Amino acid sequence: MDRAEVVIVGGGVLGASIAYHLASKGVRDVLVLERDRLGSGSTSKNAGGIRLQFSTEINVRLSQRSLPRLERFGEEMGVDPAFRQVGYLFLITTDRDAAAFESSLSLWSRLGVPARRLDVPGVKEVFPGLRADDVRFATFCPTDGYLDPTSLLNGYVARARERGVRFREDEPVIGIDREAGRVCAVRTPAGIISCPTVVNAAGPWAAQVAAFVDIALPITPLRRQIFVTDPVPGLPQGFPLTVEMATSFYFHRESGGVLMGMADPADRPGFDDSVNWDFLPDIVERALDRLPVLQRANVKTGWAGFYEDTPDKHPILGRIDAVPGFVAAAGFSGHGLMHAPAAGEAVAEIIVDGRSSLDVSALAFDRFTRGDLIREHNVI
């Protein structure tokens, strides 16, 4: 029988970050199991956004803890993630979003987030060529931006392997065994792996993994689609990642063209990751309305991936008390990539030290039974 000190289920950027941080804290036998290829789930389908502009303190603090590591990632991890800190520009056009973002601006001021409120002339200064006549105000944070998700994953995997972490691809978990109530082994088609600790970092599949130990995690997969244009003549250089909050339409520069996405309100939870080309006209309509220069663009490709949604759009992070040895690290609702450095460190600290240096108690699983939810408004 194989054995590991910690088995991590899920080989995306979050699982790799947890593995790296565990190994860095001296855990000698960490095994990461991935049902497909490393990063083949949400990581490789990600738009790569990195931001401080959240509406809850815990999400802001996760971002604040992660941001410096992402800024230094190339230097410290040996892989350049091409982090472009062009800023996030949130366009506010409705009463509902105006009230929420006024509250967020107060939160950001208290927490030291360098975001500022912009009027329409300020928006035009930050992003020439953007239509903004309907904008009540905008928020802009210059340290936000986007990076290459695959490079981030590769950096964590490479450094984790140097520290002895094992990664196995094409090896799904098909069961988790318990003895006297606590985790004792993981089963895969290749055999049984004895282990005292299992970390559920399976992203959209996290609820299925938790079901092996009779835990009902309120995590559902929800499709998100991305389309990318050919290079666009006349497109401003270095424009910010821009979000139209009322519609969830967002876009940023990508290889000379534009990457753009928007939530399809008709989508229901499920594991269909096919591209809905019938939805493309809706996205193009928003794109042309907001940035007229895109009339010159042609869409060259598209793909779909999953958010791992929870009811309050926050992750479930930490030990599951009902099953000793079972740790949750899932449900990031689209924010797992940007929070991977802080979340990976926190999970490693919880396993090794019994507590994390960043207080993540607000993200405990039992908040759902207590009815103590913390709702994130700024979800794209």
Tab-separated table of C-alpha atoms in Angstrom:
chain	number	residue	atom	x	y	z
A	1	MET	CA	0.000	0.000	0.000
A	2	ASP	CA	1.207	3.474	-0.911
A	3	ARG	CA	1.406	6.124	1.812
A	4	ALA	CA	1.518	9.908	2.102
A	5	GLU	CA	1.414	12.332	4.990
A	6	VAL	CA	-0.987	14.607	3.106
A	7	VAL	CA	-2.981	13.841	-0.031
A	8	ILE	CA	-4.251	16.843	-1.981
A	9	VAL	CA	-7.155	16.165	-4.322
A	10	GLY	CA	-6.915	18.551	-7.257
A	11	GLY	CA	-3.934	19.578	-9.368
A	12	GLY	CA	-4.906	23.146	-10.184
A	13	VAL	CA	-3.066	26.232	-9.008
A	14	LEU	CA	-4.644	26.062	-5.547
A	15	GLY	CA	-3.653	22.434	-4.992
A	16	ALA	CA	-0.147	23.195	-6.224
A	17	SER	CA	0.128	26.212	-3.922
A	18	ILE	CA	-0.975	24.158	-0.914
A	19	ALA	CA	1.552	21.462	-1.830
A	20	TYR	CA	4.353	24.006	-2.181
A	21	HIS	CA	3.561	25.651	1.148
A	22	LEU	CA	3.280	22.315	2.958
A	23	ALA	CA	6.647	21.207	1.608
A	24	SER	CA	8.156	24.582	2.517
A	25	LYS	CA	6.985	23.993	6.100
A	26	GLY	CA	8.785	20.671	6.213
A	27	VAL	CA	6.015	18.194	5.380
A	28	ARG	CA	8.054	15.504	3.668
A	29	ASP	CA	5.497	13.337	1.952
A	30	VAL	CA	2.859	15.311	0.034
A	31	LEU	CA	0.975	13.712	-2.844
A	32	VAL	CA	-1.209	15.645	-5.305
A	33	LEU	CA	-3.793	13.634	-7.237
A	34	GLU	CA	-5.295	15.090	-10.412
A	35	ARG	CA	-8.171	13.437	-12.262
A	36	ASP	CA	-6.965	14.777	-15.637
A	37	ARG	CA	-3.885	16.867	-16.405
A	38	LEU	CA	-2.417	19.440	-14.034
A	39	GLY	CA	-4.288	22.693	-14.457
A	40	SER	CA	-6.828	21.223	-16.860
A	41	GLY	CA	-9.788	22.370	-14.757
A	42	SER	CA	-10.531	25.983	-13.900
A	43	THR	CA	-6.865	27.062	-13.869
A	44	SER	CA	-6.310	26.708	-17.605
A	45	LYS	CA	-9.695	28.288	-18.425
A	46	ASN	CA	-9.084	31.358	-16.270
A	47	ALA	CA	-9.001	34.998	-17.403
A	48	GLY	CA	-6.105	35.579	-14.979
A	49	GLY	CA	-7.509	38.568	-13.082
A	50	ILE	CA	-5.806	39.775	-9.886
A	51	ARG	CA	-7.511	42.437	-7.760
A	52	LEU	CA	-7.854	44.005	-4.351
A	53	GLN	CA	-11.313	45.423	-5.078
A	54	PHE	CA	-13.634	43.107	-3.144
A	55	SER	CA	-16.590	44.020	-0.952
A	56	THR	CA	-15.723	41.944	2.142
A	57	GLU	CA	-12.782	42.275	4.483
A	58	ILE	CA	-11.737	38.633	4.271
A	59	ASN	CA	-11.546	38.709	0.466
A	60	VAL	CA	-9.587	41.967	0.552
A	61	ARG	CA	-7.162	40.503	3.075
A	62	LEU	CA	-6.704	37.338	1.000
A	63	SER	CA	-5.834	39.604	-1.933
A	64	GLN	CA	-3.521	41.774	0.159
A	65	ARG	CA	-1.678	38.694	1.381
A	66	SER	CA	-1.445	37.271	-2.160
A	67	LEU	CA	-0.518	40.384	-4.143
A	68	PRO	CA	3.108	40.820	-2.969
A	69	ARG	CA	3.815	37.140	-3.670
A	70	LEU	CA	2.437	37.520	-7.184
A	71	GLU	CA	4.485	40.676	-7.768
A	72	ARG	CA	7.658	38.785	-6.731
A	73	PHE	CA	6.654	35.447	-8.203
A	74	GLY	CA	9.117	35.421	-11.095
A	75	GLU	CA	12.025	36.338	-8.841
A	76	GLU	CA	11.142	33.923	-6.037
A	77	MET	CA	9.721	30.981	-7.992
A	78	GLY	CA	11.746	31.121	-11.193
A	79	VAL	CA	8.757	31.367	-13.548
A	80	ASP	CA	7.547	34.728	-14.843
A	81	PRO	CA	3.726	34.845	-14.696
A	82	ALA	CA	3.630	37.969	-16.903
A	83	PHE	CA	1.765	39.953	-14.254
A	84	ARG	CA	0.505	43.149	-15.927
A	85	GLN	CA	-0.561	45.632	-13.273
A	86	VAL	CA	-2.719	47.781	-15.534
A	87	GLY	CA	-5.423	48.177	-12.883
A	88	TYR	CA	-9.053	47.118	-12.642
A	89	LEU	CA	-11.650	49.670	-13.711
A	90	PHE	CA	-15.166	49.004	-12.361
A	91	LEU	CA	-17.908	50.925	-14.172
A	92	ILE	CA	-20.923	51.666	-11.951
A	93	THR	CA	-24.206	52.463	-13.706
A	94	THR	CA	-27.024	51.339	-11.336
A	95	ASP	CA	-28.384	52.238	-7.889
A	96	ARG	CA	-27.649	48.772	-6.526
A	97	ASP	CA	-24.002	48.821	-7.545
A	98	ALA	CA	-23.544	52.470	-6.559
A	99	ALA	CA	-24.552	51.760	-2.965
A	100	ALA	CA	-22.388	48.638	-2.775
A	101	PHE	CA	-19.307	50.350	-4.202
A	102	GLU	CA	-19.680	53.396	-1.967
A	103	SER	CA	-19.536	50.945	0.920
A	104	SER	CA	-16.557	49.207	-0.661
A	105	LEU	CA	-14.701	52.489	-1.038
A	106	SER	CA	-15.047	53.048	2.724
A	107	LEU	CA	-13.778	49.514	3.388
A	108	TRP	CA	-10.827	49.995	1.055
A	109	SER	CA	-9.898	53.265	2.719
A	110	ARG	CA	-9.880	51.543	6.121
A	111	LEU	CA	-7.798	48.595	4.858
A	112	GLY	CA	-5.301	50.645	2.864
A	113	VAL	CA	-6.378	49.539	-0.618
A	114	PRO	CA	-5.064	52.139	-3.126
A	115	ALA	CA	-8.344	52.310	-5.071
A	116	ARG	CA	-9.910	55.635	-5.979
A	117	ARG	CA	-13.277	56.901	-7.122
A	118	LEU	CA	-13.405	58.341	-10.659
A	119	ASP	CA	-15.921	60.611	-12.310
A	120	VAL	CA	-16.526	60.389	-16.064
A	121	PRO	CA	-13.587	62.666	-17.035
A	122	GLY	CA	-11.390	60.536	-14.779
A	123	VAL	CA	-12.581	57.388	-16.537
A	124	LYS	CA	-11.762	58.891	-19.928
A	125	GLU	CA	-8.308	59.816	-18.680
A	126	VAL	CA	-7.610	56.261	-17.485
A	127	PHE	CA	-9.136	54.671	-20.595
A	128	PRO	CA	-9.369	56.898	-23.691
A	129	GLY	CA	-11.877	55.626	-26.234
A	130	LEU	CA	-14.156	53.967	-23.669
A	131	ARG	CA	-17.813	55.038	-23.764
A	132	ALA	CA	-18.679	56.303	-20.289
A	133	ASP	CA	-21.642	58.690	-20.670
A	134	ASP	CA	-23.879	56.346	-18.628
A	135	VAL	CA	-21.327	55.831	-15.842
A	136	ARG	CA	-22.278	57.296	-12.442
A	137	PHE	CA	-18.779	56.757	-11.162
A	138	ALA	CA	-16.009	54.191	-11.431
A	139	THR	CA	-13.396	52.711	-9.131
A	140	PHE	CA	-9.814	52.122	-10.167
A	141	CYS	CA	-6.973	50.374	-8.363
A	142	PRO	CA	-3.593	50.623	-10.136
A	143	THR	CA	-2.060	47.548	-8.458
A	144	ASP	CA	-4.754	45.241	-9.892
A	145	GLY	CA	-4.244	43.492	-13.202
A	146	TYR	CA	-3.931	40.068	-14.778
A	147	LEU	CA	-1.362	37.328	-15.336
A	148	ASP	CA	-0.849	34.004	-17.077
A	149	PRO	CA	-2.512	31.233	-15.013
A	150	THR	CA	-0.476	28.395	-16.507
A	151	SER	CA	2.816	30.079	-15.618
A	152	LEU	CA	1.606	30.527	-12.042
A	153	LEU	CA	0.748	26.839	-11.856
A	154	ASN	CA	4.057	25.795	-13.403
A	155	GLY	CA	6.011	27.831	-10.870
A	156	TYR	CA	4.289	26.225	-7.903
A	157	VAL	CA	4.598	22.726	-9.370
A	158	ALA	CA	8.294	23.092	-10.176
A	159	ARG	CA	9.244	24.401	-6.737
A	160	ALA	CA	7.009	21.850	-4.973
A	161	ARG	CA	8.627	18.989	-6.881
A	162	GLU	CA	12.062	20.262	-5.830
A	163	ARG	CA	10.861	19.921	-2.238
A	164	GLY	CA	9.744	16.337	-2.743
A	165	VAL	CA	6.062	16.737	-3.600
A	166	ARG	CA	4.677	14.010	-5.871
A	167	PHE	CA	2.143	14.869	-8.563
A	168	ARG	CA	0.077	12.169	-10.260
A	169	GLU	CA	-2.036	12.942	-13.287
A	170	ASP	CA	-4.929	10.904	-14.690
A	171	GLU	CA	-5.604	9.501	-11.225
A	172	PRO	CA	-9.056	10.416	-9.925
A	173	VAL	CA	-10.063	9.822	-6.330
A	174	ILE	CA	-12.877	7.252	-6.207
A	175	GLY	CA	-13.222	6.961	-2.440
A	176	ILE	CA	-11.952	8.086	0.954
A	177	ASP	CA	-11.735	5.597	3.796
A	178	ARG	CA	-12.200	6.347	7.498
A	179	GLU	CA	-11.263	4.562	10.665
A	180	ALA	CA	-12.996	5.521	13.927
A	181	GLY	CA	-14.452	8.467	12.058
A	182	ARG	CA	-11.222	10.025	10.829
A	183	VAL	CA	-9.585	9.907	7.411
A	184	CYS	CA	-7.188	7.008	6.959
A	185	ALA	CA	-6.843	6.401	3.209
A	186	VAL	CA	-7.700	7.544	-0.307
A	187	ARG	CA	-8.722	5.150	-3.049
A	188	THR	CA	-7.955	5.607	-6.743
A	189	PRO	CA	-8.121	3.209	-9.708
A	190	ALA	CA	-4.411	2.591	-9.133
A	191	GLY	CA	-4.839	1.472	-5.531
A	192	ILE	CA	-5.140	2.599	-1.918
A	193	ILE	CA	-3.026	5.397	-0.441
A	194	SER	CA	-2.811	5.447	3.337
A	195	CYS	CA	-2.892	9.004	4.712
A	196	PRO	CA	-4.009	10.843	7.857
A	197	THR	CA	-4.909	14.096	6.054
A	198	VAL	CA	-6.819	14.782	2.837
A	199	VAL	CA	-7.158	18.272	1.358
A	200	ASN	CA	-10.128	18.784	-0.923
A	201	ALA	CA	-8.889	21.261	-3.552
A	202	ALA	CA	-10.992	19.762	-6.332
A	203	GLY	CA	-12.594	23.033	-7.401
A	204	PRO	CA	-15.891	22.472	-9.232
A	205	TRP	CA	-15.732	18.784	-8.271
A	206	ALA	CA	-15.199	19.489	-4.557
A	207	ALA	CA	-18.745	18.526	-3.566
A	208	GLN	CA	-18.281	15.116	-5.186
A	209	VAL	CA	-15.053	14.560	-3.248
A	210	ALA	CA	-16.674	15.639	0.031
A	211	ALA	CA	-19.513	13.188	-0.551
A	212	PHE	CA	-17.001	10.353	-0.079
A	213	VAL	CA	-16.942	11.293	3.624
A	214	ASP	CA	-20.664	12.114	3.798
A	215	ILE	CA	-20.149	15.871	3.844
A	216	ALA	CA	-22.447	18.049	1.719
A	217	LEU	CA	-20.375	20.994	0.564
A	218	PRO	CA	-22.591	23.702	-0.976
A	219	ILE	CA	-20.368	24.078	-4.042
A	220	THR	CA	-21.775	24.015	-7.564
A	221	PRO	CA	-20.056	24.298	-10.958
A	222	LEU	CA	-21.210	27.224	-13.075
A	223	ARG	CA	-19.997	27.734	-16.637
A	224	ARG	CA	-18.173	30.913	-17.585
A	225	GLN	CA	-17.198	31.671	-21.174
A	226	ILE	CA	-14.327	33.640	-22.662
A	227	PHE	CA	-13.768	34.855	-26.202
A	228	VAL	CA	-10.611	36.393	-27.689
A	229	THR	CA	-10.283	38.648	-30.718
A	230	ASP	CA	-7.571	39.040	-33.306
A	231	PRO	CA	-5.250	42.044	-32.908
A	232	VAL	CA	-7.227	45.289	-32.974
A	233	PRO	CA	-5.797	48.373	-34.767
A	234	GLY	CA	-6.129	51.552	-32.726
A	235	LEU	CA	-6.566	49.807	-29.389
A	236	PRO	CA	-5.017	51.839	-26.536
A	237	GLN	CA	-1.893	50.341	-25.030
A	238	GLY	CA	-1.980	49.125	-21.427
A	239	PHE	CA	-5.656	49.796	-20.819
A	240	PRO	CA	-7.103	48.505	-17.533
A	241	LEU	CA	-9.064	45.314	-17.065
A	242	THR	CA	-12.515	46.851	-17.332
A	243	VAL	CA	-15.716	45.554	-15.735
A	244	GLU	CA	-19.255	46.713	-16.478
A	245	MET	CA	-20.820	45.739	-13.164
A	246	ALA	CA	-24.457	45.910	-14.281
A	247	THR	CA	-23.960	43.156	-16.892
A	248	SER	CA	-20.769	41.417	-15.609
A	249	PHE	CA	-19.149	42.108	-19.002
A	250	TYR	CA	-15.362	42.432	-18.670
A	251	PHE	CA	-12.385	42.634	-20.991
A	252	HIS	CA	-8.619	43.076	-21.052
A	253	ARG	CA	-5.839	43.102	-23.605
A	254	GLU	CA	-4.704	39.686	-24.830
A	255	SER	CA	-1.944	39.125	-27.419
A	256	GLY	CA	-2.686	42.358	-29.246
A	257	GLY	CA	-6.416	41.715	-29.201
A	258	VAL	CA	-9.017	41.597	-26.464
A	259	LEU	CA	-10.118	38.842	-24.071
A	260	MET	CA	-13.745	39.318	-23.076
A	261	GLY	CA	-16.328	37.475	-21.071
A	262	MET	CA	-19.737	37.816	-19.475
A	263	ALA	CA	-21.978	35.597	-17.369
A	264	ASP	CA	-24.846	34.016	-19.305
A	265	PRO	CA	-27.955	34.457	-17.131
A	266	ALA	CA	-29.508	31.409	-18.812
A	267	ASP	CA	-26.751	29.081	-17.591
A	268	ARG	CA	-27.629	26.685	-14.793
A	269	PRO	CA	-25.200	24.773	-12.552
A	270	GLY	CA	-23.684	21.724	-14.222
A	271	PHE	CA	-20.594	20.245	-15.819
A	272	ASP	CA	-21.226	21.321	-19.426
A	273	ASP	CA	-18.051	23.134	-20.475
A	274	SER	CA	-18.873	23.429	-24.173
A	275	VAL	CA	-18.641	26.873	-25.741
A	276	ASN	CA	-22.046	28.429	-26.356
A	277	TRP	CA	-21.393	30.315	-29.566
A	278	ASP	CA	-25.037	31.421	-29.586
A	279	PHE	CA	-24.175	33.638	-26.597
A	280	LEU	CA	-21.349	35.381	-28.459
A	281	PRO	CA	-23.640	38.048	-30.034
A	282	ASP	CA	-24.667	39.198	-26.555
A	283	ILE	CA	-21.034	39.673	-25.590
A	284	VAL	CA	-20.187	41.382	-28.869
A	285	GLU	CA	-23.108	43.766	-28.392
A	286	ARG	CA	-21.780	44.826	-24.987
A	287	ALA	CA	-18.241	45.074	-26.342
A	288	LEU	CA	-19.168	47.335	-29.249
A	289	ASP	CA	-21.341	49.500	-27.012
A	290	ARG	CA	-18.603	50.008	-24.445
A	291	LEU	CA	-15.533	50.129	-26.715
A	292	PRO	CA	-16.471	51.125	-30.285
A	293	VAL	CA	-12.972	50.486	-31.661
A	294	LEU	CA	-13.803	46.772	-31.401
A	295	GLN	CA	-15.837	47.158	-34.587
A	296	ARG	CA	-12.506	46.397	-36.283
A	297	ALA	CA	-12.075	43.115	-34.403
A	298	ASN	CA	-12.814	39.510	-35.303
A	299	VAL	CA	-13.295	36.822	-32.663
A	300	LYS	CA	-10.691	34.115	-33.257
A	301	THR	CA	-11.308	31.662	-30.428
A	302	GLY	CA	-13.357	30.906	-27.338
A	303	TRP	CA	-13.450	28.499	-24.428
A	304	ALA	CA	-15.488	27.734	-21.322
A	305	GLY	CA	-14.594	26.766	-17.779
A	306	PHE	CA	-16.215	26.581	-14.369
A	307	TYR	CA	-16.638	28.797	-11.364
A	308	GLU	CA	-16.934	26.775	-8.148
A	309	ASP	CA	-19.774	28.700	-6.582
A	310	THR	CA	-20.889	28.811	-2.953
A	311	PRO	CA	-24.087	30.529	-1.764
A	312	ASP	CA	-22.175	33.560	-0.451
A	313	LYS	CA	-19.430	33.588	-3.130
A	314	HIS	CA	-16.695	32.857	-0.567
A	315	PRO	CA	-14.516	29.762	-0.284
A	316	ILE	CA	-14.723	27.039	2.328
A	317	LEU	CA	-11.315	26.943	3.941
A	318	GLY	CA	-10.153	24.839	6.852
A	319	ARG	CA	-10.780	21.601	8.712
A	320	ILE	CA	-14.168	19.909	8.576
A	321	ASP	CA	-14.764	19.131	12.257
A	322	ALA	CA	-17.162	16.248	11.603
A	323	VAL	CA	-14.409	14.312	9.779
A	324	PRO	CA	-10.993	14.634	11.435
A	325	GLY	CA	-8.231	14.767	8.851
A	326	PHE	CA	-10.456	16.209	6.110
A	327	VAL	CA	-9.612	19.765	5.036
A	328	ALA	CA	-11.572	21.918	2.586
A	329	ALA	CA	-9.989	24.395	0.194
A	330	ALA	CA	-12.634	25.022	-2.439
A	331	GLY	CA	-15.593	27.167	-3.443
A	332	PHE	CA	-13.640	30.280	-4.420
A	333	SER	CA	-16.397	31.386	-6.818
A	334	GLY	CA	-14.008	32.574	-9.506
A	335	HIS	CA	-11.303	33.970	-7.205
A	336	GLY	CA	-9.155	30.900	-6.506
A	337	LEU	CA	-6.323	31.842	-8.839
A	338	MET	CA	-5.793	35.308	-7.378
A	339	HIS	CA	-6.078	34.010	-3.804
A	340	ALA	CA	-3.955	30.893	-4.314
A	341	PRO	CA	-0.818	32.270	-2.587
A	342	ALA	CA	-2.642	33.276	0.613
A	343	ALA	CA	-5.023	30.323	0.646
A	344	GLY	CA	-2.237	27.827	0.021
A	345	GLU	CA	-0.230	29.263	2.896
A	346	ALA	CA	-3.261	29.311	5.212
A	347	VAL	CA	-4.140	25.668	4.560
A	348	ALA	CA	-0.530	24.591	5.103
A	349	GLU	CA	-0.423	26.498	8.403
A	350	ILE	CA	-3.722	24.973	9.561
A	351	ILE	CA	-2.397	21.465	8.871
A	352	VAL	CA	1.073	21.952	10.363
A	353	ASP	CA	0.566	24.592	13.063
A	354	GLY	CA	-3.108	24.147	13.911
A	355	ARG	CA	-3.967	27.732	12.942
A	356	SER	CA	-3.255	30.200	10.174
A	357	SER	CA	-1.449	33.535	10.481
A	358	LEU	CA	-4.265	35.126	8.485
A	359	ASP	CA	-7.569	34.733	10.314
A	360	VAL	CA	-9.762	32.716	7.930
A	361	SER	CA	-12.360	31.698	10.517
A	362	ALA	CA	-15.023	33.583	8.521
A	363	LEU	CA	-14.566	30.938	5.803
A	364	ALA	CA	-15.290	27.922	8.023
A	365	PHE	CA	-17.695	25.293	6.708
A	366	ASP	CA	-20.003	25.625	9.704
A	367	ARG	CA	-20.984	29.171	8.703
A	368	PHE	CA	-23.658	27.594	6.518
A	369	THR	CA	-25.284	25.747	9.405
A	370	ARG	CA	-24.953	28.835	11.628
A	371	GLY	CA	-26.493	31.022	8.934
A	372	ASP	CA	-23.503	33.345	9.275
A	373	LEU	CA	-22.848	33.988	5.591
A	374	ILE	CA	-20.633	36.776	4.281
A	375	ARG	CA	-21.806	37.848	0.852
A	376	GLU	CA	-19.415	39.111	-1.798
A	377	HIS	CA	-21.054	41.712	-4.035
A	378	ASN	CA	-18.172	42.333	-6.443
A	379	VAL	CA	-18.478	39.069	-8.388
A	380	ILE	CA	-18.003	39.102	-12.142
